[in-house]
Short mmCIF file of C-alpha atoms and ligand atoms in Angstrom, two decimals:
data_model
loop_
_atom_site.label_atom_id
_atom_site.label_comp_id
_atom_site.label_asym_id
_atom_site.label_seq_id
_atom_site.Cartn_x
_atom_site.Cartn_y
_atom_site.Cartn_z
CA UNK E 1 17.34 -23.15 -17.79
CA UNK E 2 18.25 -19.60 -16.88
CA UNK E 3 15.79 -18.13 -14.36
CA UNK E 4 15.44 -14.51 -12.85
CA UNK E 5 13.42 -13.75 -9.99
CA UNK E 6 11.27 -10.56 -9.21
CA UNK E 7 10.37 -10.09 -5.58
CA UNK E 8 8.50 -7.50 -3.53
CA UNK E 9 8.38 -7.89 0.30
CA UNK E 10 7.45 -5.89 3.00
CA UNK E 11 8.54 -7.52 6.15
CA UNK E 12 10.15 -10.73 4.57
CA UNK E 13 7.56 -13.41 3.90
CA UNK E 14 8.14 -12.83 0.35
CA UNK E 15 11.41 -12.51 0.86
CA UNK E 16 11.84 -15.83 2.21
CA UNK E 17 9.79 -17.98 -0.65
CA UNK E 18 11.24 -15.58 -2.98
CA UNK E 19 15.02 -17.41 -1.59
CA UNK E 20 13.23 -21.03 -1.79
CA UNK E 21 11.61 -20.90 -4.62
CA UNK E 22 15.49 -19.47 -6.00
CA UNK E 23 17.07 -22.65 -4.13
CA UNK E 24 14.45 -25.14 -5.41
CA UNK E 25 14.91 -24.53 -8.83
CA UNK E 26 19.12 -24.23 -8.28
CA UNK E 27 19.38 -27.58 -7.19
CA UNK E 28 17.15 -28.94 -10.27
CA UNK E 29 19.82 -27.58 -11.74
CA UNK E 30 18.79 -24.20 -12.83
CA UNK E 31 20.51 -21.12 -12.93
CA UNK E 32 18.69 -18.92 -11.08
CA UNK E 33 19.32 -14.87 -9.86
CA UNK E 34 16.92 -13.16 -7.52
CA UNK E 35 16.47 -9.57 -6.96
CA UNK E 36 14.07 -7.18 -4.87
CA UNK E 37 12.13 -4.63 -7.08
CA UNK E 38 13.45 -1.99 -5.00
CA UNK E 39 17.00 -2.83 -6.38
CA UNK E 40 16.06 -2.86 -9.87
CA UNK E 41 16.88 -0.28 -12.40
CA UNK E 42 15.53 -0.60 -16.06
CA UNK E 43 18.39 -1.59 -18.14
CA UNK E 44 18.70 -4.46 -15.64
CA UNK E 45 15.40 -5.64 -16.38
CA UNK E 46 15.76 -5.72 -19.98
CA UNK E 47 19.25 -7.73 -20.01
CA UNK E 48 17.09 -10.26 -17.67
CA UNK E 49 14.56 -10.23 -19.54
CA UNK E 50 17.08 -10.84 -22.67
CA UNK E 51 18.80 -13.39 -20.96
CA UNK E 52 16.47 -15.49 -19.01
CA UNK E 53 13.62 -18.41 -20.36
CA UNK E 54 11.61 -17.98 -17.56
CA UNK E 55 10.72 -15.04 -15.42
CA UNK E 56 9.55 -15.29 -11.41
CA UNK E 57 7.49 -12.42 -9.86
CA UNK E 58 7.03 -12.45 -6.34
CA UNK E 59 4.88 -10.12 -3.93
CA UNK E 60 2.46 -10.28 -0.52
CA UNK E 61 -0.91 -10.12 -1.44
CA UNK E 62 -3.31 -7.09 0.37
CA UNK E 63 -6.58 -7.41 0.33
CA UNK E 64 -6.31 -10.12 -2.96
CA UNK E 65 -4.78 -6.93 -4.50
CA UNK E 66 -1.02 -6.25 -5.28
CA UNK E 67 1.38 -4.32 -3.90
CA UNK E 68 1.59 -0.73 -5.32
CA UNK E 69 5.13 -0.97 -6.00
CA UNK E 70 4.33 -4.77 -7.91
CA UNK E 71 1.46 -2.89 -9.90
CA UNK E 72 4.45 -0.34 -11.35
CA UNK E 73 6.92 -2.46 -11.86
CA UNK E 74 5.05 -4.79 -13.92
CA UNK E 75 3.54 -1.69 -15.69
CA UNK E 76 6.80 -0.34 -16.77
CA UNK E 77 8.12 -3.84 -18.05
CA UNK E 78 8.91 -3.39 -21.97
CA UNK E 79 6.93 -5.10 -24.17
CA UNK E 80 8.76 -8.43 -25.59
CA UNK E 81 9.62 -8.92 -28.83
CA UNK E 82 8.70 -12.79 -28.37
CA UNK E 83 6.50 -14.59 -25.88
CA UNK E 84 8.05 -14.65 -22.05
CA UNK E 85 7.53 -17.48 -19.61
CA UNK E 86 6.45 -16.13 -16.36
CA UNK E 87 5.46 -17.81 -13.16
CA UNK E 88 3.67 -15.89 -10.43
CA UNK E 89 3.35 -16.49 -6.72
CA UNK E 90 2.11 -14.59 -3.72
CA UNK E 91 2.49 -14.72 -0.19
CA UNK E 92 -0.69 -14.67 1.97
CA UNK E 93 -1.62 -15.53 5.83
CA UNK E 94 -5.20 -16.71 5.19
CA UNK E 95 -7.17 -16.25 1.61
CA UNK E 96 -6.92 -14.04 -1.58
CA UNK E 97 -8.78 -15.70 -3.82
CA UNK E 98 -7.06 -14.87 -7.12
CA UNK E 99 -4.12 -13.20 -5.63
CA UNK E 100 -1.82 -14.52 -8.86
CA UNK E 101 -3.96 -14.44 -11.13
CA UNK E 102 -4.67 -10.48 -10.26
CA UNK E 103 -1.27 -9.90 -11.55
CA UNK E 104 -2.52 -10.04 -15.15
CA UNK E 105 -3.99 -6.67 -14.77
CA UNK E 106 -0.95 -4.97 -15.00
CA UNK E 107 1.22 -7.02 -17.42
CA UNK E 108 1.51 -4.80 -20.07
CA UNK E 109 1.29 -7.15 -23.32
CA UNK E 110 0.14 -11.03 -23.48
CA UNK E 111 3.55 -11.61 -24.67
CA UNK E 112 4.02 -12.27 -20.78
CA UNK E 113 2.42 -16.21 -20.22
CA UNK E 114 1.66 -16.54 -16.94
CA UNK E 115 2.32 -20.62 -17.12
CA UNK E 116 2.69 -21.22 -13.47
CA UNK E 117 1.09 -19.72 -10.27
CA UNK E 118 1.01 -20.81 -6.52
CA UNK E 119 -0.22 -19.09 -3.27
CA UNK E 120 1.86 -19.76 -0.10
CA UNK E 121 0.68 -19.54 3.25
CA UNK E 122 3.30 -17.76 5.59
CA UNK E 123 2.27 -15.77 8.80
CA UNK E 124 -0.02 -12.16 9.21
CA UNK E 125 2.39 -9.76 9.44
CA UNK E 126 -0.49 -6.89 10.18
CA UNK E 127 0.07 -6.26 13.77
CA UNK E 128 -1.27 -2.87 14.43
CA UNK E 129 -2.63 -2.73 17.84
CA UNK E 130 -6.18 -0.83 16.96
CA UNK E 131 -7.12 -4.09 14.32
CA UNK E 132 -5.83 -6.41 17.22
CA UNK E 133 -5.86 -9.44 14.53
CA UNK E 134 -4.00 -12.32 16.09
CA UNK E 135 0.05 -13.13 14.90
CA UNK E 136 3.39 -14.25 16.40
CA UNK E 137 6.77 -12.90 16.71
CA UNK E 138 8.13 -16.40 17.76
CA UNK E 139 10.77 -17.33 15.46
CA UNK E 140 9.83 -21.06 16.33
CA UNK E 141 6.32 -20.70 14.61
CA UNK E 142 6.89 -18.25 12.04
CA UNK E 143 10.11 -21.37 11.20
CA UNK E 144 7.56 -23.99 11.19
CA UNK E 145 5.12 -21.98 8.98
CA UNK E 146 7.64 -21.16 6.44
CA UNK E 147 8.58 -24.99 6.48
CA UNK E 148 4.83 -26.02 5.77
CA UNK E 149 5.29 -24.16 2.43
CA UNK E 150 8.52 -26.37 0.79
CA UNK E 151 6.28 -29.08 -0.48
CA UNK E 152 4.62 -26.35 -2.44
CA UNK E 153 7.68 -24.94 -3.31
CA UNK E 154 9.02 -28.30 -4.63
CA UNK E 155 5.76 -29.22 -6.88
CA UNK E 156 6.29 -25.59 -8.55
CA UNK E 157 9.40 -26.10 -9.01
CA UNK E 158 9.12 -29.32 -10.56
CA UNK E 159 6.71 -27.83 -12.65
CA UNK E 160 8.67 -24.97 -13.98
CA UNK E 161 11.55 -27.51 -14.74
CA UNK E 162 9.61 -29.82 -16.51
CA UNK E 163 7.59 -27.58 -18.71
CA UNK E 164 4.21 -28.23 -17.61
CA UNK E 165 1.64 -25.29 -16.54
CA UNK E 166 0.38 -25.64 -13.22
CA UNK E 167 -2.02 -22.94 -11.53
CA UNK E 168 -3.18 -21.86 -8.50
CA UNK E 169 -5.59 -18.57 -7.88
CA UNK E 170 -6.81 -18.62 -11.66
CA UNK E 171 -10.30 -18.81 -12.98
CA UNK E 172 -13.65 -17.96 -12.87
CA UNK E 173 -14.58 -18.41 -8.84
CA UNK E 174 -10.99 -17.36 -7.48
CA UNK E 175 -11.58 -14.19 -9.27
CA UNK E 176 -14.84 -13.71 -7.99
CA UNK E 177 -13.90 -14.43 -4.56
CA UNK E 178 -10.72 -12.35 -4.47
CA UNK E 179 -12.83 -9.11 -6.28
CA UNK E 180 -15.45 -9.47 -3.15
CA UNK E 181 -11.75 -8.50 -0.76
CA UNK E 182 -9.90 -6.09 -3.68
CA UNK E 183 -12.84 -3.59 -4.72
CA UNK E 184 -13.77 -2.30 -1.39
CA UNK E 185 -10.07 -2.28 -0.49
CA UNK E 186 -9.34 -0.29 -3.98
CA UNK E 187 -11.99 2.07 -3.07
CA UNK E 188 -10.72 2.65 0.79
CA UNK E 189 -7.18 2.99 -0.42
CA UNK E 190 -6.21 6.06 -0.60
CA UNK E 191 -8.07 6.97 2.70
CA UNK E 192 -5.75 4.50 4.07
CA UNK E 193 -2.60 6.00 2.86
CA UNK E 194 -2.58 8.40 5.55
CA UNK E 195 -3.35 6.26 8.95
CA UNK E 196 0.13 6.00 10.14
CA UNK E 197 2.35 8.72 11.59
CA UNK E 198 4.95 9.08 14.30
CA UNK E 199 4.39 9.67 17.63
CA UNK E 200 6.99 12.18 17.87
CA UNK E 201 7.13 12.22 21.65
CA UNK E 202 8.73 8.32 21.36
CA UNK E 203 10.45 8.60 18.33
CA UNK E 204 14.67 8.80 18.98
CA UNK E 205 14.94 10.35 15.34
CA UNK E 206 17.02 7.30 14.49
CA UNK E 207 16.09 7.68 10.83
CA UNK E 208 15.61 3.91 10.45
CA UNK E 209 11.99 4.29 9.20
CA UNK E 210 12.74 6.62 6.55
CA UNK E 211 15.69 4.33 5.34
CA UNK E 212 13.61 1.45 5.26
CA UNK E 213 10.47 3.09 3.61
CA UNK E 214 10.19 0.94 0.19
CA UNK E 215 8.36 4.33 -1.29
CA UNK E 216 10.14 7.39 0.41
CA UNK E 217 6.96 8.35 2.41
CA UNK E 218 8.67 9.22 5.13
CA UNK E 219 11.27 12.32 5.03
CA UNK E 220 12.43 14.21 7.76
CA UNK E 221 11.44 17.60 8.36
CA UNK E 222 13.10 20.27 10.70
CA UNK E 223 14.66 18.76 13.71
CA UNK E 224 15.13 15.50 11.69
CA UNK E 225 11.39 15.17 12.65
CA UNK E 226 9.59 12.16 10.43
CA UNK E 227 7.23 13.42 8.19
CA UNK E 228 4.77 10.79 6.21
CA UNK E 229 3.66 12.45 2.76
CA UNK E 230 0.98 10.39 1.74
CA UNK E 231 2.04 8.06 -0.28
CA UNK E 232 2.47 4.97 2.30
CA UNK E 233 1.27 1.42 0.50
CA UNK E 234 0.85 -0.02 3.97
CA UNK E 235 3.43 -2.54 4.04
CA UNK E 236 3.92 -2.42 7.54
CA UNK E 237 7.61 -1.75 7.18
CA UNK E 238 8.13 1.31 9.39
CA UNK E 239 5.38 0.06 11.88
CA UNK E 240 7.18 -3.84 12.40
CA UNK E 241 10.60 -2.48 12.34
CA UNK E 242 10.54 1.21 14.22
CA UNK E 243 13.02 -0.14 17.39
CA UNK E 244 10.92 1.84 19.81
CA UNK E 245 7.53 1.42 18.01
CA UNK E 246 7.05 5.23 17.62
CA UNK E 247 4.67 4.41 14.04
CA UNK E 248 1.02 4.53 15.46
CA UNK E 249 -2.20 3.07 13.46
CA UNK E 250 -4.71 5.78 13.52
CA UNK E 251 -3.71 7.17 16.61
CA UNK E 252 -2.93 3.90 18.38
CA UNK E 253 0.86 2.97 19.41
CA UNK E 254 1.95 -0.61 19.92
CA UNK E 255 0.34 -2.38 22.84
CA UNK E 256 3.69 -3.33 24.23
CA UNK E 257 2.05 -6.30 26.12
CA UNK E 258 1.52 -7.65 22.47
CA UNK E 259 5.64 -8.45 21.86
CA UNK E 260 7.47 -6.66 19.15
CA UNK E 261 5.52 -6.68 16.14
CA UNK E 262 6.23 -9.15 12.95
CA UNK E 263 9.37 -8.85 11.98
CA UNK E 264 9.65 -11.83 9.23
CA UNK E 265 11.28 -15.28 8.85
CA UNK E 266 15.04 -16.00 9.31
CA UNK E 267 16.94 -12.61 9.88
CA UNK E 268 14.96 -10.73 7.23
CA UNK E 269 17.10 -7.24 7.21
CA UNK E 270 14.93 -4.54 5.45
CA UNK E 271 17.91 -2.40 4.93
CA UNK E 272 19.49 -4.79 2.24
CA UNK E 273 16.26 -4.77 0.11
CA UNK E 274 17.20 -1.81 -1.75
CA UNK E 275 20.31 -3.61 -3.10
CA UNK E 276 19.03 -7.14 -2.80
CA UNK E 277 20.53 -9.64 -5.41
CA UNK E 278 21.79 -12.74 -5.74
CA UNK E 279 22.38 -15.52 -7.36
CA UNK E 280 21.86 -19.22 -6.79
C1 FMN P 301 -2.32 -4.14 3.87
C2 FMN P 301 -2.29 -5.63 4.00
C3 FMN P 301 -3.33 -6.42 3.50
C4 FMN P 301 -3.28 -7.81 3.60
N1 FMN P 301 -4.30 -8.54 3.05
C5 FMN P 301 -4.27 -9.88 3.13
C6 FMN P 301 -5.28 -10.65 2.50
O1 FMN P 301 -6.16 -10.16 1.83
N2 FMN P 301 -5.24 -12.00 2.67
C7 FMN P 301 -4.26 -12.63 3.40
O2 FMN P 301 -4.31 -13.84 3.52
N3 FMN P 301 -3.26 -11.93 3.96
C8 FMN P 301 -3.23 -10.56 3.83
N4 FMN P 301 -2.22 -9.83 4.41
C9 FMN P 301 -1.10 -10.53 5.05
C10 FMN P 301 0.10 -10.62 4.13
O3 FMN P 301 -0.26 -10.83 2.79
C11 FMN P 301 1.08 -11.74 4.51
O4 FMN P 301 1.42 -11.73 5.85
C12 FMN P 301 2.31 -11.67 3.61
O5 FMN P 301 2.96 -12.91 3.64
C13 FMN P 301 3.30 -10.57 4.00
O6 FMN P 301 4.42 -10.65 3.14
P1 FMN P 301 5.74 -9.78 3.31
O7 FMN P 301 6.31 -10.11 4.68
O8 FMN P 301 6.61 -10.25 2.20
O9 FMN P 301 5.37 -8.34 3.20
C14 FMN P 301 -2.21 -8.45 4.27
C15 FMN P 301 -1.16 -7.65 4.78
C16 FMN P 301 -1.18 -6.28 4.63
C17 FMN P 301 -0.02 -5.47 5.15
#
């Protein structure tokens, strides 16, 4: 079976199932590539698409919503000429309801079968000092939480290899529970896409935020100062990763007594996502 893997992810949960999920389904003897959406161009897409019998898509879940980045890249997928196998799974620290099954929205034809979803749990990666919700930066934990989740990983994989649908997040009261998190969050969104800027007065002018930045929103100005331009998606990115924590929440810097902020599983290294790819 020839598999290719769509992934989004901001400060390497994703990432990490995205690479398990890959490695399950290698050694049941799959062939299996991986990519980050920020590395794909569309002519790639449509040879995978081509090539492959079943398609993986990957992304954190916010607010049982998906990614902005996740919404356009499964809006600009061509439609199919015959059905495509697809499976779906999202990475979440506590609850999104119907965080898979939200995905359907933006499919653009039911060529696309969604035959297998799952939700894995990995660890909050939403640090920002003025929401003060609890997470860890020790590598020990955020190991052991990411191991929790290969029994999971297994059973989909297993599924996907044998042929038989198996879903997580989908029907009726998953839906209703994940629309009571994703409408207000829809609604707030855009009022949100604004709350972080750069306390210039820390900030070395390294660049690394504006490298990292999975949607260009931030570009430096005069004096190679940071400028944010609106169009963050909030993937914590520039806040978790800024060496000096210079990105402040709606005013608020880093409590330093709080550690360095999330900064994913393994040796997650947000500068490769843009040419992420591999194959298992
Ligand atoms: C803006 C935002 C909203 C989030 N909303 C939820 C949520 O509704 N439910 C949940 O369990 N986790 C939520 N989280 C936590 C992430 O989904 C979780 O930590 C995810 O694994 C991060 O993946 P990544 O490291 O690949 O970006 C949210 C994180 C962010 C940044």
């Amino acid at each position: 079976m020839r598999i290719h893997i769509w992934y989004f992810s901001g400060t390497g949960n994703t990432w990490y199932i995205s690479n398990h999920i890959a490695r399950a389904l290698a050694l049941r003897e799959s062939r299996v590539t991986l990519s980050s959406i920020e590395s794909a161009d569309p002519p790639q897409v449509e040879q995978m698409l081509d090539e492959c019998d079943v398609i993986g898509i990957g992304y954190p879940v916010y607010g049982s919503d998906l990614p902005s980045p996740m919404k356009q890249f499964l809006r600009s997928l061509p439609v199919p000429p015959h059905p495509v196998d697809l499976f779906v799974f999202c990475t979440q620290w506590l609850f999104s309801g119907d965080g898979t099954q939200a995905a359907l929205e933006f499919l653009p034809s039911r060529q696309y079968r969604v035959r297998w979803s799952e939700h894995l749990f990995m660890p909050n990666n939403v640090c920002v000092s003025a929401l003060r919700l609890p997470y860890t930066n020790d590598p020990k934990r955020i190991a052991r939480r990411g191991a929790q989740q290969i029994p999971r990983i297994s059973r989909l994989a297993d599924h996907i290899v044998s042929g038989s649908s198996s879903h997580r997040g989908f029907g009726i009261l998953p839906a209703l529970l994940g629309s009571l998190q994703r409408s207000p969050f829809r609604r707030f969104f855009s009022s949100l896409q604004n709350d972080f800027t750069i306390d210039q007065s820390v900030c070395t002018r390294c660049g690394l935020c504006s490298k990292i930045c999975p949607v260009e929103n931030l570009t430096f100005g005069h004096d190679k100062i940071v400028v944010p331009q609106g169009r963050c998606i909030l993937c914590l990115r520039c806040y978790n990763f800024c060496p000096v924590q210079a990105v402040v929440y709606r005013g608020r810097g880093h409590i330093s007594s709080r550690g360095i902020p999330y900064r994913g599983p393994d040796d997650f290294n947000p500068r490769e996502e843009k040419k992420r790819w591999h194959k298992y």
